[in-house]
Coordinates of C-alpha atoms in Angstrom, one line a residue:
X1 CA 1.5 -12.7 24.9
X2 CA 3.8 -12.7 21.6
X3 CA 6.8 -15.3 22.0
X4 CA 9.8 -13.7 20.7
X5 CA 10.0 -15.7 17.9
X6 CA 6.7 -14.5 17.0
X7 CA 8.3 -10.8 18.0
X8 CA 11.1 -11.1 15.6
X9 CA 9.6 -12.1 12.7
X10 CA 6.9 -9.2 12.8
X11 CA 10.0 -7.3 13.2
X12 CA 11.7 -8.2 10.1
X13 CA 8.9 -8.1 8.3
X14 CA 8.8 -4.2 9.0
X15 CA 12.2 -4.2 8.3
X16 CA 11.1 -5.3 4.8
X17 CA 8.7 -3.0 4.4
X18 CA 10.8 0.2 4.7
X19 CA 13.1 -1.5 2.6
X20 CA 10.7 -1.6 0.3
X21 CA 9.0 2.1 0.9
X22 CA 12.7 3.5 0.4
X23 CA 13.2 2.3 -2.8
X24 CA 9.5 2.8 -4.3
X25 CA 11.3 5.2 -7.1
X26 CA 12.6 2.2 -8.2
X27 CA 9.5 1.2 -9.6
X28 CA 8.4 4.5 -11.1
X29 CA 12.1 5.1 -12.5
X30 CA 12.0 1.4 -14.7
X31 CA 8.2 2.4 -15.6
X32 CA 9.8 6.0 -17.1
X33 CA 12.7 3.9 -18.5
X34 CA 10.4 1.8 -20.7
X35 CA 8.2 4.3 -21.9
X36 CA 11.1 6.5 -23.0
X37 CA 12.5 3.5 -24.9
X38 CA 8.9 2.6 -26.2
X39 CA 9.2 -0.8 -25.0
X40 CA 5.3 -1.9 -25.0
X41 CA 5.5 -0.3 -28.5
X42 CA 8.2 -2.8 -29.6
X43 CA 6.2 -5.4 -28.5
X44 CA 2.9 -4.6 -29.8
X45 CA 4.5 -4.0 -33.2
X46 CA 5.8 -7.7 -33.2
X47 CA 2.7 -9.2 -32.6
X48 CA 2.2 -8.7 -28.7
X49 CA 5.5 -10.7 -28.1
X50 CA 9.2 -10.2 -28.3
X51 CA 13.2 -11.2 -27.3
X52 CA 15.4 -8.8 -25.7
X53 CA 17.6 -9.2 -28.6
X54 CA 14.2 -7.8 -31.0
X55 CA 13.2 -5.4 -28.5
X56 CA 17.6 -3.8 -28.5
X57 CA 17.2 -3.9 -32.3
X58 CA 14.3 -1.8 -32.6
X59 CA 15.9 0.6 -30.4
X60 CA 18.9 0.2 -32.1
X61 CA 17.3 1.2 -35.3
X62 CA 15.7 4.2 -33.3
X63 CA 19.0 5.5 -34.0
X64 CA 20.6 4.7 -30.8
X65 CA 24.6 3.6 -30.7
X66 CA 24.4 -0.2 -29.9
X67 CA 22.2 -1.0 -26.7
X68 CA 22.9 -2.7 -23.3
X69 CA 21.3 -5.6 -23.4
X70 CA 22.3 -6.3 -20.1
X71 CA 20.8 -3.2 -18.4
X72 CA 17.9 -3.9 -20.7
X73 CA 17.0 -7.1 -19.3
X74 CA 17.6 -6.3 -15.9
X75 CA 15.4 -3.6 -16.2
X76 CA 12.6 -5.8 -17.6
X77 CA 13.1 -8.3 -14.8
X78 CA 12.0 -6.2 -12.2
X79 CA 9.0 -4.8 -14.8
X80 CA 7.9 -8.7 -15.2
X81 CA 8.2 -9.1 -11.4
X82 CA 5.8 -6.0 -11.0
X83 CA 3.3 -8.0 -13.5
X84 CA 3.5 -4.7 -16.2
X85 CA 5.2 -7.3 -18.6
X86 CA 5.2 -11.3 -18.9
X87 CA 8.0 -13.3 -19.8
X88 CA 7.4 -16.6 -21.4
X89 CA 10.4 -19.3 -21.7
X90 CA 9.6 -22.1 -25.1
X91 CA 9.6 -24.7 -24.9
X92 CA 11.9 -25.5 -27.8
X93 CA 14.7 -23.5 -25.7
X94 CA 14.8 -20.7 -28.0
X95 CA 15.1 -17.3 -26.3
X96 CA 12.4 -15.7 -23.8
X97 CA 9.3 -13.8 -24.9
X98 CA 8.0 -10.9 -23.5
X99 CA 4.7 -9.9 -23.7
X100 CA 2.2 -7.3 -22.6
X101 CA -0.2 -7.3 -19.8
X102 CA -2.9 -5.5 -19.3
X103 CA -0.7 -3.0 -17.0
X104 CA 1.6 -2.2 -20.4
X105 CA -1.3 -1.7 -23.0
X106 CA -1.6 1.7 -21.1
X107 CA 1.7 2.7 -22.0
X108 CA 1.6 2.2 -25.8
X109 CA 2.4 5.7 -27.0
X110 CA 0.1 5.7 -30.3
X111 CA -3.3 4.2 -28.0
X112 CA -6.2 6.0 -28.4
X113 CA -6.0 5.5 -24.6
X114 CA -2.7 5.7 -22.9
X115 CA -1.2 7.0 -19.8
X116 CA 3.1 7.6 -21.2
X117 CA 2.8 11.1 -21.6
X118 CA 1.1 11.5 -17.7
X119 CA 3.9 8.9 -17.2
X120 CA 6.8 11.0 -18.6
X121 CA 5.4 14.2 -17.3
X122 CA 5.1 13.1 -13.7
X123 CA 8.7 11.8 -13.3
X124 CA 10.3 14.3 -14.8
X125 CA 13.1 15.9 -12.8
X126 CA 11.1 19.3 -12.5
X127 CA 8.1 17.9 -11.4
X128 CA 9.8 15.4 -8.8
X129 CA 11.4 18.1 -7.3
X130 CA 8.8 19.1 -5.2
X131 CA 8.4 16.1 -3.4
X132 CA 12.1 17.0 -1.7
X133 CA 10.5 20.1 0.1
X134 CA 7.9 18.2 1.8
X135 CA 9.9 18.2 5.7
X136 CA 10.5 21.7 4.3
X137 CA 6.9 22.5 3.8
X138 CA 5.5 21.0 7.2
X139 CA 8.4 22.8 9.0
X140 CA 7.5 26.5 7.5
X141 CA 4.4 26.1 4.8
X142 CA 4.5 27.3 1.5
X143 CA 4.2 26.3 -1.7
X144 CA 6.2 22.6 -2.6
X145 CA 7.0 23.8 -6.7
X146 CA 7.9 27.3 -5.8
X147 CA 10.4 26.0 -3.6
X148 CA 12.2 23.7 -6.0
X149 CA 11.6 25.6 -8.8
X150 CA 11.4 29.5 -8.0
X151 CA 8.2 30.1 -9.1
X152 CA 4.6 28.2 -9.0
X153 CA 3.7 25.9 -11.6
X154 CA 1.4 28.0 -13.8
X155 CA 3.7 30.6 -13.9
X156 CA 6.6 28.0 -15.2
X157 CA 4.3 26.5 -17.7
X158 CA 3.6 30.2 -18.9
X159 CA 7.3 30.9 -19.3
X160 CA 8.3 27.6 -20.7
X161 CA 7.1 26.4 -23.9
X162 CA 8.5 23.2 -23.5
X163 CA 7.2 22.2 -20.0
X164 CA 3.8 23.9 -20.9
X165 CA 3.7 21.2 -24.0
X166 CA 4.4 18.3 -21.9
X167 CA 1.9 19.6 -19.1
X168 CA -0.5 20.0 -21.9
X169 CA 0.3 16.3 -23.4
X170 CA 0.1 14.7 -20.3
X171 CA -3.1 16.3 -19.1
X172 CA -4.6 15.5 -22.4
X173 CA -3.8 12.1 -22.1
X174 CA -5.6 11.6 -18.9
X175 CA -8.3 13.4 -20.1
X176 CA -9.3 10.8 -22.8
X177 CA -9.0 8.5 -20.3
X178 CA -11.4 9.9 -17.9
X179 CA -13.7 11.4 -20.8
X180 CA -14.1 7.7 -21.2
X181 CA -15.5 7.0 -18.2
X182 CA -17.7 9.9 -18.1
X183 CA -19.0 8.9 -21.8
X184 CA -19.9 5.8 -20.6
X185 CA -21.1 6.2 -17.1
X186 CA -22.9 9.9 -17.2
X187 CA -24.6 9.4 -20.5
X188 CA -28.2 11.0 -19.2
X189 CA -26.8 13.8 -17.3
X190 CA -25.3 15.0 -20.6
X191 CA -28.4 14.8 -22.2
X192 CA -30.5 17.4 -21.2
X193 CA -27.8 20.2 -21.9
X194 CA -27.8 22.6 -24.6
X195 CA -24.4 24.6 -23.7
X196 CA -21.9 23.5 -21.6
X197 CA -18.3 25.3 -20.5
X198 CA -14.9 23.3 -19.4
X199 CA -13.8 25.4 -17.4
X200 CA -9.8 25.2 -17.0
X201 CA -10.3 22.4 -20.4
X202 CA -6.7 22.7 -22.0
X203 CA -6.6 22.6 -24.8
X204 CA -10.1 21.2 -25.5
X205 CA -9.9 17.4 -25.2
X206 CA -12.9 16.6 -22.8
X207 CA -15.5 19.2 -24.0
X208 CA -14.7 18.3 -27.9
X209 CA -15.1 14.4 -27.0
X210 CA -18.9 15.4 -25.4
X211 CA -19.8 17.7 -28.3
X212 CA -18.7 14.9 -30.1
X213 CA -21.2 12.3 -28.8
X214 CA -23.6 15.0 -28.1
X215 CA -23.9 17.1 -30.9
X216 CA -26.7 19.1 -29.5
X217 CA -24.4 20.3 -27.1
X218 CA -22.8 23.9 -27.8
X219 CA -19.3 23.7 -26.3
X220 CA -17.0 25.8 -24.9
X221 CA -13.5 25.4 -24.0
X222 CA -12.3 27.5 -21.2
X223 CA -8.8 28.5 -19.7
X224 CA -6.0 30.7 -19.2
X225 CA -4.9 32.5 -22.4
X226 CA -1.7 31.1 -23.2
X227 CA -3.7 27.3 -23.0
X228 CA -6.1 28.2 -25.2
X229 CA -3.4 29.4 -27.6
X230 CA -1.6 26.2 -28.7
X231 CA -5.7 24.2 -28.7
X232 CA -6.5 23.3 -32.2
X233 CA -9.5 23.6 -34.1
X234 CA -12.5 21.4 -33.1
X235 CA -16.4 21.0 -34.3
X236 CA -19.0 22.5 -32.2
X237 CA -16.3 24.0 -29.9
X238 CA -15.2 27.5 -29.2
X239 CA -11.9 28.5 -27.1
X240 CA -12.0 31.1 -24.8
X241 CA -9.2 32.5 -23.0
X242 CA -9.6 34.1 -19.3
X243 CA -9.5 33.7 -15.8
X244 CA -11.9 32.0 -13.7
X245 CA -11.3 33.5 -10.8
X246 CA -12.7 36.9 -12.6
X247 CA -15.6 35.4 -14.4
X248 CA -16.7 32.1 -16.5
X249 CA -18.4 32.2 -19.6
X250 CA -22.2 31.7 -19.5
X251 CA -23.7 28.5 -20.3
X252 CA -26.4 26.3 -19.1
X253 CA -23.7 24.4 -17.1
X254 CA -20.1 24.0 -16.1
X255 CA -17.7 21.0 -16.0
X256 CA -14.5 20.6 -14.0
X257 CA -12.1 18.1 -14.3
X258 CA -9.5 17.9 -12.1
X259 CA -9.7 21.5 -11.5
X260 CA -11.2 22.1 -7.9
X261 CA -8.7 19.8 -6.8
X262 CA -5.6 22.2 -7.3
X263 CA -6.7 25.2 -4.9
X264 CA -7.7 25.3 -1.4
X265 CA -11.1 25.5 0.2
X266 CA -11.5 29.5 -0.2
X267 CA -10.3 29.5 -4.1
X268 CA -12.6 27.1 -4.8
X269 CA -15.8 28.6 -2.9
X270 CA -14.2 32.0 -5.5
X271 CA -14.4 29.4 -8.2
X272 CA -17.9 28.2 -7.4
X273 CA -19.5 31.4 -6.9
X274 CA -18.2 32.5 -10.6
X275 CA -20.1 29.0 -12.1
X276 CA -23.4 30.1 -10.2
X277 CA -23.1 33.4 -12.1
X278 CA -22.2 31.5 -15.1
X279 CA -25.6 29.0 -15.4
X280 CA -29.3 29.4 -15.2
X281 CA -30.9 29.4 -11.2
X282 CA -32.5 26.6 -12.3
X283 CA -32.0 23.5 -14.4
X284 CA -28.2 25.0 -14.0
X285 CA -25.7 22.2 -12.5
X286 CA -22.3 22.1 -12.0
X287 CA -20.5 18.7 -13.3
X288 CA -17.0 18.1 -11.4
X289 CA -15.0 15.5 -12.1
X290 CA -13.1 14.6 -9.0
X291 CA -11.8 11.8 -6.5
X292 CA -13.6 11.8 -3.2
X293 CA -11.3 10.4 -0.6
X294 CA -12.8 7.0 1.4
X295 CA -10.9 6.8 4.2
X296 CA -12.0 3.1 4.0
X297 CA -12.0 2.7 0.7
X298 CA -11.2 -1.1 -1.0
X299 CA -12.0 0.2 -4.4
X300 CA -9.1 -0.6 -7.3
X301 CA -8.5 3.5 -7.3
X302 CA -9.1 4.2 -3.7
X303 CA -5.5 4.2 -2.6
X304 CA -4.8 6.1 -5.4
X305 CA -6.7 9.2 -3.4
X306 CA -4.2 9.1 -1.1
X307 CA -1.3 9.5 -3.1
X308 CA -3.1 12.3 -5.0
X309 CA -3.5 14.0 -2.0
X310 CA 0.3 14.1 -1.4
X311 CA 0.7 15.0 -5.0
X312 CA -1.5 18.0 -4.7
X313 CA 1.0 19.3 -2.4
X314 CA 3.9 19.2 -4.9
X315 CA 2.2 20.3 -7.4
X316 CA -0.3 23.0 -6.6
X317 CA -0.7 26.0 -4.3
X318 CA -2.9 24.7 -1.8
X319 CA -4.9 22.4 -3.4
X320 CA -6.2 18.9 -1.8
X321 CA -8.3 15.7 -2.7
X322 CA -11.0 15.7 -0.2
X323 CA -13.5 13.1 1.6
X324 CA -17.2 13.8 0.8
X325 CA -18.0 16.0 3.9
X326 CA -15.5 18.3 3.2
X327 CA -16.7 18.4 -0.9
X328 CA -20.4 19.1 1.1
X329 CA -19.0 21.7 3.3
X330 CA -16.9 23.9 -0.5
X331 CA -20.4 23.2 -2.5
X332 CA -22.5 25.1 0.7
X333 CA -20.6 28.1 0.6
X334 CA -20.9 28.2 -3.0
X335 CA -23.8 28.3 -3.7
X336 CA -24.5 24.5 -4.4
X337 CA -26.8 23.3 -1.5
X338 CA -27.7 20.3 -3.4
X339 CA -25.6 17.6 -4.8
X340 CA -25.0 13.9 -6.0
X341 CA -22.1 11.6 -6.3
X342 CA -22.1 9.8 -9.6
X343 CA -19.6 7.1 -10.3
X344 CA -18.5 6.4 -13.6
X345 CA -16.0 3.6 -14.7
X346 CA -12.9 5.8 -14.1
X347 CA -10.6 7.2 -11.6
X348 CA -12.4 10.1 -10.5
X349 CA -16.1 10.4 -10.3
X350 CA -18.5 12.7 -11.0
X351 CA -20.2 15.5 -8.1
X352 CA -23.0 17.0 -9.6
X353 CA -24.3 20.2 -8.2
X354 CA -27.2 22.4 -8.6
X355 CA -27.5 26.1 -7.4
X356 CA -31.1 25.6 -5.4

C-alpha cells in the first residue's frame, strides 16, 4: 500500500506534468522565434559558433532597429535547455558560445534539407487556429479550419496567394526530406518503372527528384490546377492540372505522399479506385508514402503519429493517420488486395500496393 509520502510525491509529479503540457506552445513559439530571426543561420555563417552579442549584430544588420539582447538570450536559454542549441562558456572568460546541434542544422533556411519553412507554416496564426475548435469539434463535428477560418483549407489556399505560397514552401520542404528517405530506402521498387504519376505532387518536388535519379522514369506531376500553376519547369517531368477524385492520369504507377492521409476512409477508397483505373492490372502498384500508427511504437518517429493524427484534424476535412489494420481494411475496398509495408529512413514509410 503507498505511504503518503510516496502518495504525494506521485502527486506532484503530475502536478508537473500539466504544468508542463500547458505551456508546450512555449516550446514551438521559441522554435518559430529562431527561425524567423535565422538564428542557426547566424551561427553556421560564423563557423558553427557564436555570442549573443554576434548573433544581435547580424540581425541588427538584417535591418532591424537595435535588438533585445536580453529577450534574445532568454529565448536561447530555454532553446539550449531543449538541446536545439549548445552553449559553451571559455575558458579564458570571454563570452558564451553557441553552437548548433544536430536538432538546429534542420532549421538552416538555405539547407538542401531543412524543416523552417514546415516550421513557419505550422505555427502560423492561421494554421494554429484550428486547434481552438477541437472541444468545439467533439461537441458538434465538423470541420477544425472551416471553423476558425470560414472556409476549408484548399479553398483558402485557392483564394490566397500568399498562404498558398507558404503551404507550397513548407510542403516542399518536407518533401525533400522524405524524398530522401525514399531515395535511399526504396531504390529497387523504383527500378522497374517506366512512368510514374504524383498524384497531389505540388509543385513537382518528389516526382522531379525520382526522375532525377531515375532517368528512365517518365514523370508526371499531378494536382489541382492552381498548384500546378506556380510549379516550375523540370527535366523528364510534365504538370498536369485536375482533380483526382474525377480521374488520374495514366501511368504504370501512382505515388502518394502524404496525400491519403488528409481524407477520410470513403474519399480515399474514391481516391484508390481512380489509381486502379490509372495503372496496368498487372505489374501496376500503388506507392504511398504514409505513417502507420504503432500503438506501441518506441521508434524515434512513432510519437510523432500521434500528434499527426491530432493534426489531421485541424487541418483537413476528415482525414486521419491510421494503424496498419485499418490501411488493410481502405486498400481492400479499393481495389489493392495485396500489399507491403516498406520502411525507409524517414518519417513516413512506404505501403506498396498492387491491384491483384
Amino acid at each position: 500500500m503507498e505511504t503518503k509520502e510516496v502518495a504525494e510525491t506521485t502527486l506532484l509529479q503530475g502536478q508537473a506534468e500539466i504544468w508542463k503540457f500547458m505551456f508546450g506552445f512555449a516550446d514551438s513559439m521559441a522554435l518559430k522565434s529562431a527561425v524567423e530571426l535565422r538564428i542557426a543561420d547566424i551561427i553556421h555563417s560564423h563557423g558553427g559558433a557564436a555570442t549573443l552579442s554576434q548573433i544581435a549584430s547580424t540581425i541588427n544588420n538584417g535591418g532591424s532597429p537595435s535588438p533585445d539582447i536580453n529577450c534574445l538570450a532568454r529565448i536561447m536559454r530555454l532553446l539550449v535547455r531543449r538541446d536545439i542549441f549548445t552553449v559553451h562558456h571559455p575558458s579564458d572568460s570571454g563570452d558564451p558560445l553557441y553552437n548548433l546541434t544536430d536538432s538546429s542544422k534542420w532549421l538552416l533556411h538555405d539547407s538542401e534539407l531543412t524543416l523552417a519553412p514546415m516550421l513557419l507554416m505550422e505555427n502560423h496564426p492561421l494554421l494554429m487556429a484550428p486547434w481552438h475548435c477541437f472541444s468545439q469539434c467533439v461537441k458538434e463535428g465538423g470541420i477544425a479550419f472551416k471553423k476558425a477560418n470560414g472556409c476549408e483549407i484548399w479553398d483558402f489556399a485557392s483564394a490566397n496567394p500568399e498562404f498558398n505560397s507558404l503551404f507550397n514552401d513548407g510542403m516542399a520542404c518536407t518533401s525533400k526530406v522524405v524524398t530522401r528517405g525514399i531515395l535511399l530506402g526504396y531504390k529497387e521498387g523504383l527500378s522497374r518503372i517506366g512512368s510514374l504519376v504524383d498524384v497531389g505532387g505540388g509543385t513537382g518536388s518528389l516526382i522531379s527528384e525520382i526522375v532525377k535519379a531515375n532517368p528512365h522514369i517518365k514523370g508526371i506531376n499531378f494536382d489541382l490546377p492552381h498548384v500546378v500553376s506556380t510549379a516550375p519547369e523540370y527535366r523528364g517531368v510534365c504538370h498536369i492540372g485536375g482533380d483526382m477524385f474525377h480521374a488520374i492520369p495514366n501511368a504504370d504507377a501512382v505515388i502518394m505522399k502524404w496525400i491519403m492521409h488528409d481524407w477520410g476512409d470513403e474519399d480515399c477508397i474514391k481516391i484508390l479506385r481512380n489509381c486502379k483505373k490509372a495503372i496496368p492490372r498487372e505489374n501496376g502498384k500503388v506507392i504511398i508514402v504514409e505513417c502507420v500508427v504503432k500503438p506501441d511504437g518506441r521508434g524515434p518517429f512513432d510519437d510523432m503519429a500521434f500528434v499527426f493524427d491530432l493534426l489531421m484534424i485541424a487541418h483537413t476535412s476528415g482525414g486521419k493517420e491510421r494503424t496498419e489494420l485499418e490501411w488493410k481494411k481502405i486498400l481492400e475496398e479499393g481495389g489493392f488486395p495485396r500489399y507491403k509495408i516498406i520502411t525507409v529512413p524517414a518519417f513516413p514509410s512506404i505501403i506498396e500496393a498492387y491491384p491483384e
